[in-house]
mmCIF file of C-alpha atoms in Angstrom:
data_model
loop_
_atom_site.group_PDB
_atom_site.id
_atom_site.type_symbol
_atom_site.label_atom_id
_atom_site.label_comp_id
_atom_site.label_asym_id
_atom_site.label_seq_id
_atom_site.Cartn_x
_atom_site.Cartn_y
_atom_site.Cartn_z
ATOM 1 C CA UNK A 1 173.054 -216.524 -52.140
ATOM 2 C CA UNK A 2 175.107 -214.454 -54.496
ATOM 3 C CA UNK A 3 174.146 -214.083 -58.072
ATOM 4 C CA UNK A 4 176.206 -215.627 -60.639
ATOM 5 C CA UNK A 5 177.992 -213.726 -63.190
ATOM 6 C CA UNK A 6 178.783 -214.690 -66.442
ATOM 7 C CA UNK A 7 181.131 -212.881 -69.157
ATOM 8 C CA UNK A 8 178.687 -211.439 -71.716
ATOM 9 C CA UNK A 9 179.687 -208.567 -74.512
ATOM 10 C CA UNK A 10 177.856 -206.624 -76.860
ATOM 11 C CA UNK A 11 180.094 -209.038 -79.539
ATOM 12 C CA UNK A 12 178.281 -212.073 -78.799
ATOM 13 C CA UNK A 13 174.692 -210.556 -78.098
ATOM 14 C CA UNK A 14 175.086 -209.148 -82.250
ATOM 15 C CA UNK A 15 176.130 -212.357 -83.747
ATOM 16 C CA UNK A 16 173.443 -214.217 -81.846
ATOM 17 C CA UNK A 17 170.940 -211.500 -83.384
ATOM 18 C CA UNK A 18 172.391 -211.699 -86.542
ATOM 19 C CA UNK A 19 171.574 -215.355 -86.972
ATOM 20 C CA UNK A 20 168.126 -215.367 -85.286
ATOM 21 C CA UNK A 21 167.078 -212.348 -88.110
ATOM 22 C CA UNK A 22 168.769 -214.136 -90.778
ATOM 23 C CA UNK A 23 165.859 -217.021 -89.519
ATOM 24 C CA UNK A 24 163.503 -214.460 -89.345
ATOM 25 C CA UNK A 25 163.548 -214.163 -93.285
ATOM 26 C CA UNK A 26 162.446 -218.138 -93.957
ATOM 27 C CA UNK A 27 159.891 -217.334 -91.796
ATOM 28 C CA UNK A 28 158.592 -214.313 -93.384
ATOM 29 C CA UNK A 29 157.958 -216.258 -96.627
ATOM 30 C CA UNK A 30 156.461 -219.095 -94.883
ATOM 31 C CA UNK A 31 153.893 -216.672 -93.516
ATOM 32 C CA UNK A 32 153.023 -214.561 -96.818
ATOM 33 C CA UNK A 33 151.095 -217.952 -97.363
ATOM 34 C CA UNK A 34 148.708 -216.877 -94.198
ATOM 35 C CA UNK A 35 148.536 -212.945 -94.103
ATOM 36 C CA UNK A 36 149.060 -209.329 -96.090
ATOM 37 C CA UNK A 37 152.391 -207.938 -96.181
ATOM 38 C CA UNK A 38 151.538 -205.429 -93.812
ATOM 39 C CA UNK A 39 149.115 -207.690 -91.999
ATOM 40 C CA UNK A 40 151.693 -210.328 -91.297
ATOM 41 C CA UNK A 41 153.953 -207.046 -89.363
ATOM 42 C CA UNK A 42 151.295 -206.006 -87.470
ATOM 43 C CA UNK A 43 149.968 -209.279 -86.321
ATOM 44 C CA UNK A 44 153.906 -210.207 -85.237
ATOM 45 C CA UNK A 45 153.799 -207.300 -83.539
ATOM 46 C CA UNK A 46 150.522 -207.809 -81.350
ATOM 47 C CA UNK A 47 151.465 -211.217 -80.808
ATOM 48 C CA UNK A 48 155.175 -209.601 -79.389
ATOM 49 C CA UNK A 49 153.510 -207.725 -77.074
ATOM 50 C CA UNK A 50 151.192 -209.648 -75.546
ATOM 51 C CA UNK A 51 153.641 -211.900 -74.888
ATOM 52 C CA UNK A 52 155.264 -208.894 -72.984
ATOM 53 C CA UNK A 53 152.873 -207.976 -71.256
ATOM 54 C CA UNK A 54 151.163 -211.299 -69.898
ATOM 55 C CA UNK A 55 155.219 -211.906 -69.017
ATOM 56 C CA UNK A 56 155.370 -208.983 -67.164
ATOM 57 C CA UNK A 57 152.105 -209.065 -65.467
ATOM 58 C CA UNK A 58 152.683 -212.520 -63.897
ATOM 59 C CA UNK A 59 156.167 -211.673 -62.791
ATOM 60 C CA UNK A 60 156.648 -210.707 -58.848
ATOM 61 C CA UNK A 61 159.082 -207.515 -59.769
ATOM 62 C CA UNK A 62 157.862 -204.082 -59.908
ATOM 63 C CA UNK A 63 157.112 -203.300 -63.299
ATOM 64 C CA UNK A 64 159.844 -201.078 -65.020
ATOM 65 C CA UNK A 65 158.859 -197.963 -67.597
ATOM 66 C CA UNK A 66 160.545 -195.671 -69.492
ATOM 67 C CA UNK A 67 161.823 -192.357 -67.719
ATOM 68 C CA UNK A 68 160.598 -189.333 -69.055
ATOM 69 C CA UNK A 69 163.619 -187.735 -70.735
ATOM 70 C CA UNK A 70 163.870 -190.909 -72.887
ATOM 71 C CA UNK A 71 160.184 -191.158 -73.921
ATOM 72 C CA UNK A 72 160.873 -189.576 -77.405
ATOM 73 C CA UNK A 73 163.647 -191.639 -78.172
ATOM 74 C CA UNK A 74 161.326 -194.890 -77.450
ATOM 75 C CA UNK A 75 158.728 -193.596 -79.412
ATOM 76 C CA UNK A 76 160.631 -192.658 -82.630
ATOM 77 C CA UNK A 77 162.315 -195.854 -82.099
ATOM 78 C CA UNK A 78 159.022 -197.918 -82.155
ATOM 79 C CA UNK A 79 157.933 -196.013 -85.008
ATOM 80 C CA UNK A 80 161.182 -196.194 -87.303
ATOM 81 C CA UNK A 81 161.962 -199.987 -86.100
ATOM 82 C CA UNK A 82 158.126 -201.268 -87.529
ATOM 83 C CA UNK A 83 158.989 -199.302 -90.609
ATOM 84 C CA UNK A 84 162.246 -201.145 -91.060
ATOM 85 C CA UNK A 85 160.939 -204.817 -90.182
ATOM 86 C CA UNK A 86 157.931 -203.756 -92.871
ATOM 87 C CA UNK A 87 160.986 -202.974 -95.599
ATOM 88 C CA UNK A 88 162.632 -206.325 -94.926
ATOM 89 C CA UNK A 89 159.187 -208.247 -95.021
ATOM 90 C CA UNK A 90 158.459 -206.973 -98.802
ATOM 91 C CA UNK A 91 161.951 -207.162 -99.980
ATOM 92 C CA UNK A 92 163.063 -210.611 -99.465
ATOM 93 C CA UNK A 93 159.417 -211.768 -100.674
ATOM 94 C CA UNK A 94 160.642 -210.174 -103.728
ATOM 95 C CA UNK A 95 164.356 -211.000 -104.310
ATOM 96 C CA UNK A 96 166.608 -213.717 -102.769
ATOM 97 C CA UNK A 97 167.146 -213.681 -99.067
ATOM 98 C CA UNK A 98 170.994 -213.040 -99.878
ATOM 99 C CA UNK A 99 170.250 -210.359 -102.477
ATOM 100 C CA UNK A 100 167.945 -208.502 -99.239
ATOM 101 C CA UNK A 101 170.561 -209.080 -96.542
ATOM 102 C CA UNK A 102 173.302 -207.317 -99.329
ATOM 103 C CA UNK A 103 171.577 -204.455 -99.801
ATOM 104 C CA UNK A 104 170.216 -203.769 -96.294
ATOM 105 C CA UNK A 105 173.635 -204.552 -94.570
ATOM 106 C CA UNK A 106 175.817 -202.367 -97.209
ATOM 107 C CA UNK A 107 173.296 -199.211 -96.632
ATOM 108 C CA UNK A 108 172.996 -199.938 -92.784
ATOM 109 C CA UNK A 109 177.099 -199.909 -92.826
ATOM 110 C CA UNK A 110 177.201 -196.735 -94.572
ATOM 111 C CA UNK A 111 174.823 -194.967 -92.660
ATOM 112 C CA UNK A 112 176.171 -196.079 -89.034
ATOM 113 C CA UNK A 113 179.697 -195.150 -90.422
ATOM 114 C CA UNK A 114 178.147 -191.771 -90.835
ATOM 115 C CA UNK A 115 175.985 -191.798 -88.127
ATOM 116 C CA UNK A 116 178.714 -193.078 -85.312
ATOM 117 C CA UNK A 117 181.604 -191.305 -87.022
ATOM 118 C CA UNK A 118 180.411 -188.016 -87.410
ATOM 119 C CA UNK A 119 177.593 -187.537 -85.186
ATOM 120 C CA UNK A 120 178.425 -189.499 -82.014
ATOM 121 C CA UNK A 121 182.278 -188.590 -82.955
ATOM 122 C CA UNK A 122 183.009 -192.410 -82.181
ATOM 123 C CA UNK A 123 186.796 -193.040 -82.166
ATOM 124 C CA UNK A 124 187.680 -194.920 -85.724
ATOM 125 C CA UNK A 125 190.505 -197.657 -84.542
ATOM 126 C CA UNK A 126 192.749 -199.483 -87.244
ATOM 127 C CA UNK A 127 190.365 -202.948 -86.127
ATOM 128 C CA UNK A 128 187.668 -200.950 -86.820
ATOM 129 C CA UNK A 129 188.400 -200.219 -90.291
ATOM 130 C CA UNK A 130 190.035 -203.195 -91.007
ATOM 131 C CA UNK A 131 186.656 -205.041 -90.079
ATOM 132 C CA UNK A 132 184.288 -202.241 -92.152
ATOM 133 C CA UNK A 133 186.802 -202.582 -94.845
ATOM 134 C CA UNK A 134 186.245 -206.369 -95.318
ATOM 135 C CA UNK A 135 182.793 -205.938 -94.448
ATOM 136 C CA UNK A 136 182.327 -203.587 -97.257
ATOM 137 C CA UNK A 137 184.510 -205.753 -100.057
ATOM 138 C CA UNK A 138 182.514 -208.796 -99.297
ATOM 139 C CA UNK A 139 179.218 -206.653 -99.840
ATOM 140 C CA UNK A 140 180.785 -204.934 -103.105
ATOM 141 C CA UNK A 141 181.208 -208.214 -104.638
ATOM 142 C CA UNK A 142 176.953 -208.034 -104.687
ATOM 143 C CA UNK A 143 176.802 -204.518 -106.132
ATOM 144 C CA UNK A 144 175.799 -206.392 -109.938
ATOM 145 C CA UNK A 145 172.236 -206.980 -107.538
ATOM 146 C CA UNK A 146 171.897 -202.880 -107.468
ATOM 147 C CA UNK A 147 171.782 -202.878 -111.479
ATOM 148 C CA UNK A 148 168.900 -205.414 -111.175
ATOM 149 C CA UNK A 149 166.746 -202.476 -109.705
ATOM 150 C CA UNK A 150 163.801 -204.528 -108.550
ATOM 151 C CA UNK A 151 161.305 -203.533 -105.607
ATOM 152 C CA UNK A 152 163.258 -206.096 -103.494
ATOM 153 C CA UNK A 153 166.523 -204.410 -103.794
ATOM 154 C CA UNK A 154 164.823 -200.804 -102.956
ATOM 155 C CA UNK A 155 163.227 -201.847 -100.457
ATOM 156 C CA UNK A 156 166.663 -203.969 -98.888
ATOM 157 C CA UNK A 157 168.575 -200.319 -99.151
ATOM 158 C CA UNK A 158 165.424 -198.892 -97.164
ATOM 159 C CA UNK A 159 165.446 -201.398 -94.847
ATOM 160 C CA UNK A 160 169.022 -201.126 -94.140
ATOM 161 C CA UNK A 161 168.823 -197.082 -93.789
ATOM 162 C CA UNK A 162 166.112 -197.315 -91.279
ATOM 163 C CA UNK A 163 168.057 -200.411 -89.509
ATOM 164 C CA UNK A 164 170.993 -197.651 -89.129
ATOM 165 C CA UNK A 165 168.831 -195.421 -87.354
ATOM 166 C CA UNK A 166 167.395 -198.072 -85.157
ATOM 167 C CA UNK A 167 170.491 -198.633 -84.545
ATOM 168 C CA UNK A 168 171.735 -195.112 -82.903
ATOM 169 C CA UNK A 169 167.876 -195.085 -80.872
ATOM 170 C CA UNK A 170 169.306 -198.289 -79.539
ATOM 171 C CA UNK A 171 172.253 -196.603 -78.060
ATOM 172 C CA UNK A 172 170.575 -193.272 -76.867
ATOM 173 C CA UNK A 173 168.582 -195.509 -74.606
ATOM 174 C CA UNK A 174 171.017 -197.199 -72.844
ATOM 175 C CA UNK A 175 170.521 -197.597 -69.048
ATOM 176 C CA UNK A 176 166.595 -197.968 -69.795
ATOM 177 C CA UNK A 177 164.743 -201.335 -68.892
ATOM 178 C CA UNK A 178 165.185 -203.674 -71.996
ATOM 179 C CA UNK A 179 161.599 -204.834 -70.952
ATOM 180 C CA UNK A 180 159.802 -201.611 -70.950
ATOM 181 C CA UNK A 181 161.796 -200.622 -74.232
ATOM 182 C CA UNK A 182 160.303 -203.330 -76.453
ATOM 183 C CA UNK A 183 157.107 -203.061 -74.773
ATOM 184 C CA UNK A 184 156.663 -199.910 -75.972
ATOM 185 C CA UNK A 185 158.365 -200.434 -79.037
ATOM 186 C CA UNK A 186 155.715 -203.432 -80.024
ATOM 187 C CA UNK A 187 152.776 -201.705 -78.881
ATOM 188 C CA UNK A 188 153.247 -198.646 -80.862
ATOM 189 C CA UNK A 189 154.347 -200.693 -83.562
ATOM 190 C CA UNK A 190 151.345 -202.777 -83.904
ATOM 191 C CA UNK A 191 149.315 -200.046 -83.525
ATOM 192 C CA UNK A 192 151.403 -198.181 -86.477
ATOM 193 C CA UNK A 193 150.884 -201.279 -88.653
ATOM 194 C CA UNK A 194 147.429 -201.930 -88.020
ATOM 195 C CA UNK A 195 147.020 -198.564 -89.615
ATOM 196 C CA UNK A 196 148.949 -198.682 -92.359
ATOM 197 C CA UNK A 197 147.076 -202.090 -93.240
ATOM 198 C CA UNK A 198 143.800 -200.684 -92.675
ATOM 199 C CA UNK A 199 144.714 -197.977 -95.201
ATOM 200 C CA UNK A 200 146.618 -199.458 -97.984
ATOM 201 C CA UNK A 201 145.934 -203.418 -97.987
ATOM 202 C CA UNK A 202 142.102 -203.427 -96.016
ATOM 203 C CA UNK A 203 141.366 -206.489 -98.665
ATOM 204 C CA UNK A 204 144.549 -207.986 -97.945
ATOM 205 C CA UNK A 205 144.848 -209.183 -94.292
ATOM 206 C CA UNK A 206 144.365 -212.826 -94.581
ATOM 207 C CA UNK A 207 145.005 -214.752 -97.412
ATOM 208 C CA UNK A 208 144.632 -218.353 -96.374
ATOM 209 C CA UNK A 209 144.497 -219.815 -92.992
ATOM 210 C CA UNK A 210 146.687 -222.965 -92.583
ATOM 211 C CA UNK A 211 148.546 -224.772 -89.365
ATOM 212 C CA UNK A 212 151.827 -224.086 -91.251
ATOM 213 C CA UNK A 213 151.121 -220.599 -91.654
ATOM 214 C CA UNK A 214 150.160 -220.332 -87.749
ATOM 215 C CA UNK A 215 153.279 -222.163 -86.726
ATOM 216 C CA UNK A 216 155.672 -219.973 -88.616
ATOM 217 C CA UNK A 217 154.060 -216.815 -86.903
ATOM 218 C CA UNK A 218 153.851 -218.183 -83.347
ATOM 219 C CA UNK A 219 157.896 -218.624 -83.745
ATOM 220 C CA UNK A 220 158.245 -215.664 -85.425
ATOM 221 C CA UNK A 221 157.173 -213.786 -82.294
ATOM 222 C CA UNK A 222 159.357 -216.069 -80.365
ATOM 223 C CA UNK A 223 162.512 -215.468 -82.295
ATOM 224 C CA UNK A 224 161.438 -211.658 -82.668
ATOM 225 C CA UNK A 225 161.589 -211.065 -79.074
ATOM 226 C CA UNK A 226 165.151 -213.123 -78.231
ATOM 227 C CA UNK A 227 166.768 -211.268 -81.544
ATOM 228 C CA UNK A 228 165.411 -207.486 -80.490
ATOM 229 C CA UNK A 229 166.713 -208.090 -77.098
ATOM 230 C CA UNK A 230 169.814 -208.865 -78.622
ATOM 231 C CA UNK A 231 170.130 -205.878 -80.450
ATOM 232 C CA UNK A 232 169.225 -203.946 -77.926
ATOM 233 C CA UNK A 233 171.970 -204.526 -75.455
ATOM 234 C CA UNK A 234 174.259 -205.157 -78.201
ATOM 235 C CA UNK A 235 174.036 -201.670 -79.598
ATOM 236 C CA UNK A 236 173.863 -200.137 -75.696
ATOM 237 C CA UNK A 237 177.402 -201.745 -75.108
ATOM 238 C CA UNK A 238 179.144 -201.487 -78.444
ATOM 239 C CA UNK A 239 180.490 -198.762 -80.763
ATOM 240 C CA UNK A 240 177.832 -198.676 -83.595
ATOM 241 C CA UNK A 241 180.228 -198.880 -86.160
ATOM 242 C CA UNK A 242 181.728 -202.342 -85.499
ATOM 243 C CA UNK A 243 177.893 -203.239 -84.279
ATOM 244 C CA UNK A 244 176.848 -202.502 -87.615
ATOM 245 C CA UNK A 245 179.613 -205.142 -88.672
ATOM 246 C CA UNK A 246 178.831 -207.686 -86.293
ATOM 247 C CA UNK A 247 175.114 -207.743 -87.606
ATOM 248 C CA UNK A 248 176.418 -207.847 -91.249
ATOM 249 C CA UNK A 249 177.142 -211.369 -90.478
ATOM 250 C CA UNK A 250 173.438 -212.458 -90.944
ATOM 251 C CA UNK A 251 174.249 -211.851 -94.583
ATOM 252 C CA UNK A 252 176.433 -215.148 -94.488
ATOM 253 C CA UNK A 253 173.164 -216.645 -92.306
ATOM 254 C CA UNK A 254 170.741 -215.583 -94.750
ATOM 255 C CA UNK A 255 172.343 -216.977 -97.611
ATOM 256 C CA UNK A 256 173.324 -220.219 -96.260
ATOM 257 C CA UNK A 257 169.538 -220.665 -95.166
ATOM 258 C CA UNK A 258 168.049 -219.716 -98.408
ATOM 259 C CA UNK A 259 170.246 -222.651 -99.964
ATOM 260 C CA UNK A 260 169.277 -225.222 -97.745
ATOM 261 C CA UNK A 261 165.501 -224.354 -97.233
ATOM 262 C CA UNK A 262 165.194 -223.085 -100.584
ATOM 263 C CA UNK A 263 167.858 -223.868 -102.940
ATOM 264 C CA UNK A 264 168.801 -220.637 -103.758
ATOM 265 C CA UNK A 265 171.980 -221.765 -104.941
ATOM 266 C CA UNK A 266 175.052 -219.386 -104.238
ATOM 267 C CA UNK A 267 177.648 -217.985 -106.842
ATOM 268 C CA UNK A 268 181.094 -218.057 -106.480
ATOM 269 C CA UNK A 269 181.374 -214.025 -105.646
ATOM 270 C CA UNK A 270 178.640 -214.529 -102.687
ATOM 271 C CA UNK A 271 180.229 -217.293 -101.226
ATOM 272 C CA UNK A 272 183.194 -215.153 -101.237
ATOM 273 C CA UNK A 273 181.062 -212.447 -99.880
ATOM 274 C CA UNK A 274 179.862 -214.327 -96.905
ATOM 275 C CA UNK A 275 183.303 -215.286 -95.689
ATOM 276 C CA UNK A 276 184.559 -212.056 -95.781
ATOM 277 C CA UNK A 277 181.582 -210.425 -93.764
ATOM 278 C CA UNK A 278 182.443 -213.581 -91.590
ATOM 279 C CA UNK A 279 186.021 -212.566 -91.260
ATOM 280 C CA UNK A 280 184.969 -209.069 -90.895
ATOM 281 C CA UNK A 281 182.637 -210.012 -87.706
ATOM 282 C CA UNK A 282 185.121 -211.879 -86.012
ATOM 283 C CA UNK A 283 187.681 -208.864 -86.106
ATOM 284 C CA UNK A 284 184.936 -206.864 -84.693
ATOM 285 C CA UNK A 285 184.488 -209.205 -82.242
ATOM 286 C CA UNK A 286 188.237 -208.759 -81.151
ATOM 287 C CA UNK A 287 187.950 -205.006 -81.022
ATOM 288 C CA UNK A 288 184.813 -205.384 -78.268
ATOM 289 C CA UNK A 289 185.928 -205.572 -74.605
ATOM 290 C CA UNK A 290 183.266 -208.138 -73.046
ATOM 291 C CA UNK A 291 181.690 -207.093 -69.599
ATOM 292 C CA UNK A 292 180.847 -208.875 -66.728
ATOM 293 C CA UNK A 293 176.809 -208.685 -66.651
ATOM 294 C CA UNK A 294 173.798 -210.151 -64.384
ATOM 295 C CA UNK A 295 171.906 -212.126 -66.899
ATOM 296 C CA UNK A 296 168.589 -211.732 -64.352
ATOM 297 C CA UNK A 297 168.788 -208.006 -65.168
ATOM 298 C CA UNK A 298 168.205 -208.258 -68.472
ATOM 299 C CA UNK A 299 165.326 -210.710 -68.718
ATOM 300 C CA UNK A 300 162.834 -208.434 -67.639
#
């Protein structure tokens, strides 16, 4: 029986990230309630990966790894991606969710711009910079959050710097098993943030145990796993400039989320914000030429 083939692109993998992380950030408050900062990071993680690997244990296919020349790549892209999630975590416990998604998406579209343009040589295309341009108005019109200078603004520009690199990993390990990627990448990671806990927040692993609290973490590692897959094959077939666009539109996500689960009600300059980063994704979404993929080889 032949396998059916659907049309897929790296377009519609990003958006569908970019809304699943712009869930992740309701979440992350929900479980502050239940664990540490850096306890609540490393105990996604674990959960992430065993997950992984009881998946991949019970399933009848061989069981993929990394090749050798790419091993380094996986590993600083473990490393760097638990770093990143950790920035997010504290900053949108300490600003608004729309105030973290700003500052992370206007460093992470400066740094791919850098990082694709002059590194990878990517070719820049008049879509292309129509779509940063907007991308980079709509964020602008948040730049009075950057006088603020809190700890949740530093750590959103952090977390978007570190995003950008994730980002550009991503891509140099395209043609590797999505599967073995993130296994790697979560069991490094926990063991990274079980570390960093032990170290800096020992007396600060679990703050109160609650059903709620449980909940939100059990879906957490749910919605971690379908978003980083995302990403992943988003980034390995798309340029990383207009990728970096595509995932700006969680900032329109975020915000709408945070005023519905939270009332953090939106001023007239972000809703003008999110609409342009929405405009800007969908022109990035035009420039990316979708492929014809087998869904059952990326569910490993």
């Amino acid at each position: 029986m032949a396998k059916t083939k659907i049309t897929f692109g790296g377009s519609e993998a990003l958006l569908g990230a970019a809304f699943l992380f712009a869930l992740t950030n309701v979440l992350i408050r929900e479980m502050s309630e239940m664990w540490g900062d850096q306890a609540q990071v490393a105990v996604r993680f674990a959960l992430v990966w065993l997950i992984l690997v009881v998946f991949t244990y019970f399933k009848k296919s061989a069981k993929t790894t990394i090749p050798r020349s790419k091993r380094t790549t996986a590993i600083t892209y473990s490393i760097v991606a638990a770093i990143s999630i950790l920035f997010f975590t504290l900053s949108v416990q300490a600003t608004t969710i729309a105030n973290t998604l700003f500052t992370s998406n206007a460093t992470e579209l400066f740094v791919a711009f850098l990082l694709g343009s002059f590194f990878l040589r990517e070719k820049i295309t008049l879509k292309k910079l129509l779509a940063i341009l907007l991308a980079v108005i709509g964020l602008v019109l948040y730049s009075d959050s950057i006088l603020v200078g809190s700890l949740g603004i530093i750590f959103g520009i952090l977390g978007g710097a570190t995003t950008a690199l994730c980002n550009l990993l991503a891509k140099r390990l395209k043609g590797v098993d999505l599967g073995a990627i993130m296994r790697m990448q979560f069991g490094l990671g926990t063991l990274f943030m079980i570390g960093l806990t032990l170290i800096f927040s020992p007396n600060d692993i679990i703050r109160t145990v609650s059903i709620e609290g449980a909940i939100a973490t059990v879906a957490f590692a749910l919605i971690l796993i379908a978003a980083t897959r995302l990403v992943l094959y988003g980034f390995q077939h798309s340029d990383i400039n207009i990728a970096s666009v595509l995932l700006s539109s969680q900032l329109a996500f975020g915000a709408l989320l945070g005023f519905f689960v939270y009332q953090e009600a939106l001023a007239l300059h972000e809703i003008a914000s999110g609409l342009l980063i929405l405009c800007a994704a969908i022109i990035g979404g035009m420039v990316q030429k979708p492929k014809a993929i087998n869904l059952k080889n990326h569910s490993q």
